[in-house]
Amino acid sequence: MSEGPERPVRETVETIYRAESRRVLATLIRLLGDFDLAEEALHDAFVAAVAAWPAGLPANPRAWLVSTGRFKAIDALRRRARFGASLAARADLLASGHADAAEAGDAALADDPLRLIFTCCHPALPPDAQVALTLREVCGLTTEEIARAFLVGPPTIAQRIVRAKTKIREAGIPYAVPEAGELRERLEAVLRVVYLVFNEGYVASAGPDLTRTRLTDEAIRLARLLFELLPDAEVGGLLALLLLTEARRRARTNAAGEVVLLADQDRSLWDAPLIAEGLRLVERVLGSRPVGPYALQAAIAAVHAEASAAPLTDWPQIVALYELLLGIAPSPIVELNRAAAIAMARRAESRSSRRSSRAASWPTTARPTPLGPSCCAASGATRTRRAPTAARWN
Amino acid sequence: MKYLCLIYDEERKIDALSKAEMAAVMGEYNAFTQSIKGSGQWLAGHALKRVATATTVRVRAGRTTTTDGPFAETKEQLGGFYLIEARDLNEALQIAARIPSAKLGSVEVRPIEQFD
């Protein structure tokens, strides 16, 4: 047989791996009920794909991979079963399950990536383990890549991940999207992880540029995935905040690699498409009530993004937004930023260059806030737990 | 799965409650216990006498030492427990949050180890 057709198939498998492997993994974890077994099964399924697909690509590669992975896992359990009866029982149980129901393109399948995210970000896991597990399982980074990004040794990350998986198994952390009643609080933990991943990539003082870009990219990808699966205003707010911040990346360091403050940045270097997308999102999420801390921070970033030059910044608008933020997520950093914005607003006013506010269509204007305290009444969880603020993101 | 909910309270805070407040807490506990018995999630549960009544036993090199109390310098003391049946940790945490002491002290939720 000629080698001709094999190379394209290999490339197809690689493309499908990049596009589908995390979704296939998410479904396999649900079907097999075990992270390690699912990872092995995912690997085996792709090995099988490289061998089988030259004969003809399946109509639905994702379903093929899930089904193959499941059978590989059953085989693996049966091979190991001679070491213990419980494994044999598990294999039989899996084999007897309704493959069609488990693998059909139903709602359960669509929710698998979301289940995976909520399990990795479960509050019963320590925060650093949530971050490591999310990067490993949801984003598919290797342990070495995560270690490099966080400037710790790979064994530390590996240990964090192993302990987290053990706790998931032993404590009975379910592979499930939380119920409506607890969704808000649990979502906060997920958003915090996405925020931390981005923050690590954006402000890390050391580490190679490439790994840091990887983290900001992954954070944005995660936020996009979350928003697609769960179009909540705060998810959109976080996504907008990340996009508007990422848009400034090229302008925030000079040729010598030194940090350039927002006021001194060459705004022509800002990424216009990212800003446009961020602004559209901000308009959309500010329309929903209550307005959360991420949406407000995104709105602040949007006001900056709309100023073509630093002196044209609508400071009164920023002051108003910080006041709203103080109302729902008070912190010394927000207080400080509000004070700085007030100073800037006064300076602008003394220059008496009043301009009409382009943001007047937003529900949050500088004058006595039409939103009022009641409309910003965030959930109890938001109030008691301090929301992270992007204050360090120049 | 089975979970043990360990209830930690500050005895000083409990002592400071008025008779009426104490009665209200007891009423809440009764209502909670009835509700998880009704839902079939109650396996066992007891309040403990004050930590001053505790005795700790250790055997080292064949020698038994008996001392008074657990000498933990913590503000909260183990005051009682519930053994519950729950589908998973999420359900166990929901039940634990309904234990009246969750509002006063804290509740530690531990899965029961099953040896097979």
XYZ file of C-alpha atoms in Angstrom:
510
model
C 0.000 0.000 0.000
C 1.325 3.440 -0.857
C 1.964 5.939 1.939
C 0.012 8.561 0.055
C -3.342 8.464 1.808
C -1.871 8.004 5.280
C -0.411 11.432 5.739
C -3.663 13.321 5.120
C -5.447 10.989 7.538
C -2.841 11.675 10.171
C -3.372 15.383 9.625
C -7.125 14.904 9.846
C -6.704 13.036 13.106
C -4.535 15.852 14.444
C -7.090 18.464 13.425
C -9.865 16.465 15.041
C -7.726 15.969 18.118
C -7.309 19.717 18.513
C -10.987 20.400 17.917
C -12.608 17.492 19.719
C -10.311 15.880 22.258
C -11.533 17.954 25.229
C -15.196 17.326 24.400
C -14.562 13.609 23.920
C -12.692 13.554 27.241
C -15.545 15.366 28.999
C -18.026 12.762 27.768
C -15.731 9.840 28.595
C -15.323 11.106 32.166
C -19.105 11.082 32.517
C -19.464 7.602 31.000
C -16.552 6.025 32.844
C -16.831 7.990 36.070
C -13.080 8.264 36.406
C -10.635 10.928 35.207
C -7.602 8.680 34.738
C -9.509 5.907 33.018
C -11.070 8.499 30.687
C -7.687 10.022 29.793
C -6.323 6.582 28.971
C -9.412 5.808 26.918
C -9.082 9.094 25.029
C -5.491 8.270 24.172
C -6.382 4.722 23.080
C -9.263 5.996 20.963
C -6.982 8.319 19.009
C -4.383 5.588 18.553
C -7.190 3.429 17.158
C -8.312 6.290 14.901
C -4.884 6.570 13.288
C -5.074 2.848 12.477
C -8.710 2.680 11.390
C -9.464 5.928 9.621
C -7.306 5.397 6.504
C -9.934 2.800 5.531
C -12.607 5.484 5.699
C -13.416 8.428 7.928
C -16.440 7.844 10.218
C -19.481 10.019 9.587
C -19.335 11.379 13.144
C -15.739 11.297 14.383
C -16.636 12.525 17.875
C -19.196 9.773 18.408
C -16.730 7.234 16.984
C -14.048 8.380 19.422
C -16.406 8.292 22.418
C -17.638 4.832 21.537
C -14.140 3.492 20.819
C -12.810 5.057 24.019
C -15.565 3.449 26.017
C -14.823 -0.010 24.613
C -11.088 0.467 25.161
C -11.829 1.326 28.805
C -13.966 -1.799 29.195
C -11.105 -3.858 27.708
C -8.607 -2.199 30.029
C -10.774 -2.905 33.085
C -11.222 -6.558 32.011
C -7.463 -6.953 31.550
C -6.904 -5.609 35.039
C -9.856 -7.524 36.440
C -7.720 -10.488 37.389
C -6.381 -8.235 40.174
C -9.775 -7.655 41.693
C -13.399 -8.630 41.350
C -14.655 -5.047 41.672
C -12.979 -4.038 38.406
C -14.630 -6.920 36.577
C -17.968 -5.833 37.983
C -17.309 -2.295 36.804
C -16.422 -3.509 33.313
C -19.620 -5.570 33.143
C -21.661 -2.646 34.346
C -20.126 -0.388 31.702
C -20.551 -2.964 28.956
C -24.198 -3.526 29.847
C -24.982 0.191 29.761
C -26.976 1.597 26.909
C -24.280 2.839 24.589
C -26.806 4.603 22.393
C -28.348 6.590 25.200
C -24.944 7.521 26.553
C -23.457 8.556 23.265
C -26.325 9.995 21.293
C -26.180 13.677 20.465
C -28.537 14.566 23.274
C -28.522 17.274 25.900
C -26.316 15.223 28.230
C -23.583 15.165 25.608
C -23.800 18.893 24.963
C -23.428 19.591 28.683
C -20.338 17.429 29.183
C -17.762 20.229 28.760
C -19.719 22.308 31.284
C -19.822 19.364 33.728
C -16.074 19.058 33.396
C -15.511 22.763 34.122
C -17.780 22.757 37.183
C -16.142 19.611 38.539
C -12.617 20.996 38.074
C -13.667 24.264 39.764
C -15.571 22.666 42.659
C -15.169 24.729 45.845
C -14.271 21.557 47.772
C -10.938 21.655 45.894
C -8.231 24.155 46.889
C -8.048 27.143 44.495
C -4.584 26.324 43.108
C -5.770 22.787 42.375
C -8.862 24.150 40.620
C -6.618 26.185 38.325
C -4.214 23.319 37.606
C -6.987 20.783 37.025
C -8.886 23.133 34.698
C -5.788 23.810 32.612
C -4.996 20.105 32.473
C -8.444 18.619 31.823
C -10.431 21.393 30.160
C -7.657 23.123 28.212
C -5.493 20.071 27.625
C -2.216 21.650 28.757
C 0.451 19.197 29.839
C 1.657 19.134 33.427
C 4.992 20.556 32.199
C 3.279 23.459 30.424
C 1.268 24.343 33.538
C 4.390 24.115 35.698
C 6.291 26.420 33.346
C 3.468 28.955 33.321
C 3.286 29.074 37.116
C 7.044 28.858 37.672
C 6.845 25.756 39.842
C 8.260 22.274 39.375
C 6.232 19.739 37.373
C 6.071 17.374 40.401
C 4.246 20.094 42.366
C 1.617 20.468 39.648
C 1.379 16.699 39.161
C 0.809 16.243 42.896
C -1.852 18.970 42.965
C -3.700 17.271 40.119
C -3.429 13.783 41.627
C -4.706 15.014 45.003
C -7.578 16.851 43.353
C -8.612 13.768 41.368
C -8.405 11.660 44.516
C -10.668 14.079 46.361
C -13.153 14.108 43.459
C -13.341 10.323 43.665
C -13.255 9.841 47.441
C -15.456 12.725 48.548
C -18.045 12.050 45.880
C -17.740 15.357 44.027
C -20.364 14.810 41.315
C -19.734 15.171 37.608
C -22.588 17.588 37.216
C -23.648 21.105 36.420
C -24.879 22.558 39.733
C -28.599 22.908 40.360
C -30.222 26.276 39.719
C -30.175 27.202 43.397
C -26.412 26.958 43.710
C -25.441 27.844 40.152
C -24.679 31.503 40.900
C -22.250 30.785 43.720
C -20.584 27.917 41.870
C -20.282 29.982 38.701
C -18.368 32.573 40.694
C -15.713 29.966 41.492
C -15.457 29.050 37.802
C -15.151 32.688 36.719
C -12.512 33.219 39.385
C -10.447 30.364 37.931
C -10.725 31.808 34.408
C -9.788 35.196 35.816
C -6.780 33.750 37.667
C -5.551 31.968 34.546
C -5.744 35.195 32.551
C -4.178 37.220 35.342
C -1.259 34.808 35.584
C -0.631 35.179 31.881
C -1.096 38.926 31.854
C 0.812 40.233 34.860
C 3.326 37.465 35.579
C 6.603 39.209 36.174
C 8.713 36.334 34.930
C 8.541 33.380 32.606
C 8.839 33.162 28.851
C 6.421 35.340 26.881
C 5.109 32.394 24.938
C 3.785 30.453 27.939
C 2.183 33.616 29.282
C 0.388 34.258 25.996
C -0.770 30.662 26.151
C -2.458 31.326 29.484
C -4.263 34.480 28.326
C -5.339 32.657 25.169
C -6.623 29.709 27.198
C -8.487 32.026 29.581
C -10.226 33.730 26.656
C -10.985 30.374 25.056
C -12.459 29.151 28.365
C -14.530 32.307 28.770
C -15.837 31.915 25.201
C -16.727 28.265 25.799
C -18.469 29.136 29.070
C -20.417 31.967 27.454
C -21.462 29.690 24.630
C -22.690 27.030 27.069
C -24.043 29.383 29.711
C -24.918 32.802 28.271
C -25.031 34.531 31.657
C -24.362 38.271 31.962
C -21.406 37.839 34.309
C -19.814 35.258 32.002
C -20.222 37.730 29.130
C -18.857 40.474 31.372
C -15.735 38.488 32.152
C -15.251 37.576 28.487
C -15.597 41.258 27.517
C -13.160 42.289 30.246
C -10.587 39.780 29.011
C -11.027 40.793 25.354
C -10.739 44.512 26.087
C -7.663 43.932 28.229
C -6.030 41.549 25.774
C -6.624 44.157 23.036
C -4.035 46.383 24.717
C -1.324 43.727 24.841
C 0.864 45.110 22.045
C 0.812 48.609 23.542
C 1.558 47.709 27.132
C 5.269 47.103 26.827
C 7.873 49.110 24.929
C 10.724 47.791 22.790
C 12.838 47.328 25.926
C 10.095 45.168 27.437
C 9.191 47.777 30.049
C 5.594 48.318 31.098
C 3.825 51.280 29.473
C 1.011 52.758 31.578
C -2.456 53.054 30.093
C -2.224 56.848 29.739
C 1.036 56.610 27.783
C 0.113 53.743 25.482
C 0.138 54.158 21.698
C -3.543 53.451 21.146
C -3.040 52.742 17.445
C -1.433 49.483 18.607
C -4.654 48.363 20.282
C -6.393 45.444 18.614
C -9.485 46.981 16.952
C -11.424 43.752 16.249
C -11.012 42.565 19.866
C -12.180 45.964 21.111
C -15.183 45.923 18.784
C -16.153 42.459 20.039
C -15.630 43.513 23.665
C -17.738 46.658 23.255
C -20.594 44.717 21.670
C -20.547 42.290 24.589
C -20.480 45.080 27.175
C -23.557 46.710 25.657
C -25.295 43.369 25.762
C -24.482 42.408 29.361
C -25.162 45.861 30.836
C -28.746 45.432 29.732
C -29.381 42.639 32.219
C -30.109 42.984 35.932
C -28.500 42.804 38.382
C -25.243 44.077 36.964
C -22.345 42.074 38.402
C -18.748 42.985 39.168
C -17.283 41.522 35.974
C -19.770 43.369 33.777
C -18.909 46.618 35.581
C -15.178 46.079 35.194
C -15.757 45.339 31.526
C -17.723 48.565 31.258
C -14.790 50.478 32.762
C -12.419 48.831 30.284
C -14.892 49.756 27.538
C -14.814 53.450 28.458
C -11.020 53.370 28.197
C -11.223 51.489 24.913
C -13.577 54.076 23.444
C -11.156 56.949 24.045
C -8.968 57.354 20.978
C -6.497 59.330 23.135
C -5.963 59.325 26.914
C -7.186 62.946 27.443
C -10.455 62.044 25.714
C -11.316 59.482 28.421
C -14.801 59.925 29.883
C -13.678 60.050 33.523
C -17.064 60.955 35.065
C -18.409 57.791 33.485
C -15.558 55.769 34.989
C -16.154 57.334 38.418
C -19.825 56.336 38.217
C -18.936 52.787 37.266
C -16.426 52.484 40.132
C -19.116 53.726 42.518
C -21.440 50.972 41.350
C -18.620 48.469 41.703
C -17.948 49.673 45.260
C -21.594 49.057 46.039
C -21.510 45.377 45.093
C -17.858 44.361 45.498
C -16.146 46.761 47.883
C -12.372 46.502 48.194
C -9.501 48.899 48.910
C -8.364 48.533 45.273
C -11.733 49.640 43.924
C -11.726 52.519 46.440
C -8.289 53.599 45.257
C -9.238 53.411 41.592
C -12.354 55.418 42.226
C -10.318 58.124 43.964
C -7.881 58.216 41.048
C -10.750 58.448 38.566
C -12.284 61.345 40.540
C -8.954 63.194 40.376
C -8.770 62.599 36.632
C -12.364 63.739 36.161
C -11.649 67.015 38.030
C -8.543 67.619 35.981
C -10.501 67.042 32.790
C -13.238 69.368 33.961
C -10.808 72.156 34.759
C -9.671 71.890 31.181
C -13.341 72.606 30.522
C -13.423 70.379 27.537
C -16.867 68.974 28.025
C -17.763 66.333 25.547
C -20.973 64.494 25.070
C -20.872 61.045 26.486
C -21.000 58.355 23.862
C -21.871 55.967 26.556
C -25.051 57.869 27.401
C -27.065 54.992 26.032
C -25.694 52.753 28.767
C -27.845 52.293 31.805
C -24.962 53.443 33.990
C -24.366 57.155 33.620
C -22.331 59.524 35.695
C -25.248 61.346 37.272
C -27.341 60.004 40.170
C -27.280 56.404 39.220
C -30.460 55.237 37.541
C -29.415 51.731 38.478
C -29.641 52.564 42.137
C -28.551 50.189 44.856
C -31.449 47.796 44.397
C -30.748 46.964 40.796
C -27.162 46.222 41.674
C -28.196 44.066 44.569
C -25.879 41.237 43.869
C -26.284 37.817 45.380
C -25.149 37.396 48.955
C -22.148 35.498 47.739
C -20.937 38.429 45.671
C -21.258 40.739 48.579
C -19.464 38.663 51.129
C -16.729 37.390 48.924
C -14.517 39.973 47.358
C -14.581 39.885 43.602
C -11.219 40.061 41.904
C -10.515 43.398 40.275
C -8.476 43.948 37.188
C -6.724 46.925 38.755
C -3.273 45.621 37.951
C -4.055 45.237 34.283
C -2.494 48.244 32.570
C -22.714 7.677 49.694
C -22.542 8.094 53.438
C -21.247 11.323 54.925
C -20.543 12.336 58.502
C -21.459 15.931 59.279
C -19.380 17.077 62.239
C -20.914 20.042 63.988
C -18.588 22.591 65.547
C -19.904 25.305 67.801
C -18.434 27.801 70.207
C -19.644 26.642 73.603
C -19.213 30.179 74.903
C -21.602 31.473 72.253
C -24.127 28.743 73.047
C -23.854 29.532 76.773
C -24.563 33.177 76.031
C -27.895 32.398 74.388
C -31.035 33.311 76.327
C -33.565 30.629 77.227
C -35.836 31.728 74.407
C -32.958 31.753 71.879
C -31.838 28.313 73.019
C -35.383 27.013 72.636
C -35.497 28.432 69.131
C -32.229 26.655 68.190
C -33.538 23.382 69.644
C -36.742 23.846 67.662
C -34.730 24.317 64.478
C -32.726 21.180 65.226
C -35.877 19.156 65.799
C -37.383 20.397 62.557
C -34.178 19.633 60.644
C -33.880 16.132 62.112
C -37.516 15.396 61.311
C -37.059 16.566 57.731
C -34.030 14.376 56.974
C -35.654 11.425 58.703
C -38.665 12.026 56.476
C -36.558 12.083 53.340
C -34.754 8.911 54.376
C -31.360 10.590 54.547
C -30.905 10.283 58.311
C -28.764 7.348 59.421
C -27.684 8.509 62.876
C -27.155 11.659 64.831
C -26.426 12.821 68.339
C -25.563 15.899 70.309
C -22.517 15.555 72.553
C -22.096 16.693 76.135
C -19.797 19.672 76.717
C -16.137 19.343 75.723
C -15.235 19.565 79.432
C -16.659 16.047 79.781
C -14.254 14.654 77.174
C -11.430 12.274 77.955
C -8.599 11.359 75.599
C -6.875 8.002 75.574
C -3.500 7.230 73.990
C -1.532 3.983 73.971
C 2.205 4.393 73.427
C 4.649 1.529 73.696
C 2.019 -0.528 75.445
C 1.345 2.170 78.052
C -2.063 3.759 78.263
C -2.260 7.461 79.082
C -5.550 9.047 79.882
C -5.934 12.819 79.882
C -8.800 15.213 80.192
C -10.231 16.893 77.137
C -8.835 17.380 73.695
C -6.351 20.200 74.262
C -7.013 21.856 70.955
C -6.735 25.615 71.218
C -9.606 26.087 68.803
C -12.516 28.369 69.442
C -15.038 25.867 68.135
C -15.665 22.487 69.710
C -17.178 19.321 68.330
C -20.712 19.424 69.632
C -22.556 16.757 67.705
C -22.898 14.878 64.457
C -25.231 13.528 61.845
C -24.515 10.486 59.717
C -26.387 10.988 56.467
C -27.002 9.278 53.147
C -26.540 11.540 50.115
C -26.271 11.043 46.370
C -22.969 12.923 46.183
C -20.979 15.703 47.839
C -23.229 18.414 46.421
C -26.296 16.901 48.067
C -24.381 16.320 51.313
C -23.299 19.978 51.345
C -26.883 21.107 50.757
C -28.029 19.049 53.746
C -25.122 20.273 55.890
C -26.030 23.876 55.110
C -29.469 23.221 56.618
C -28.026 22.127 59.992
C -28.847 25.023 62.345
C -25.249 25.232 63.604
C -24.020 26.050 60.090
C -25.276 29.570 60.832
C -23.654 29.733 64.275
C -20.461 27.685 63.950
C -19.408 25.365 61.168
C -20.112 21.915 59.800
C -17.368 19.657 58.469
C -18.562 17.157 55.880
C -16.549 13.939 55.589
C -17.237 10.987 53.322
C -17.364 7.624 55.084
C -14.597 5.240 54.020
C -15.933 1.965 52.668
C -13.592 -0.997 52.936
C -14.398 -3.812 50.575
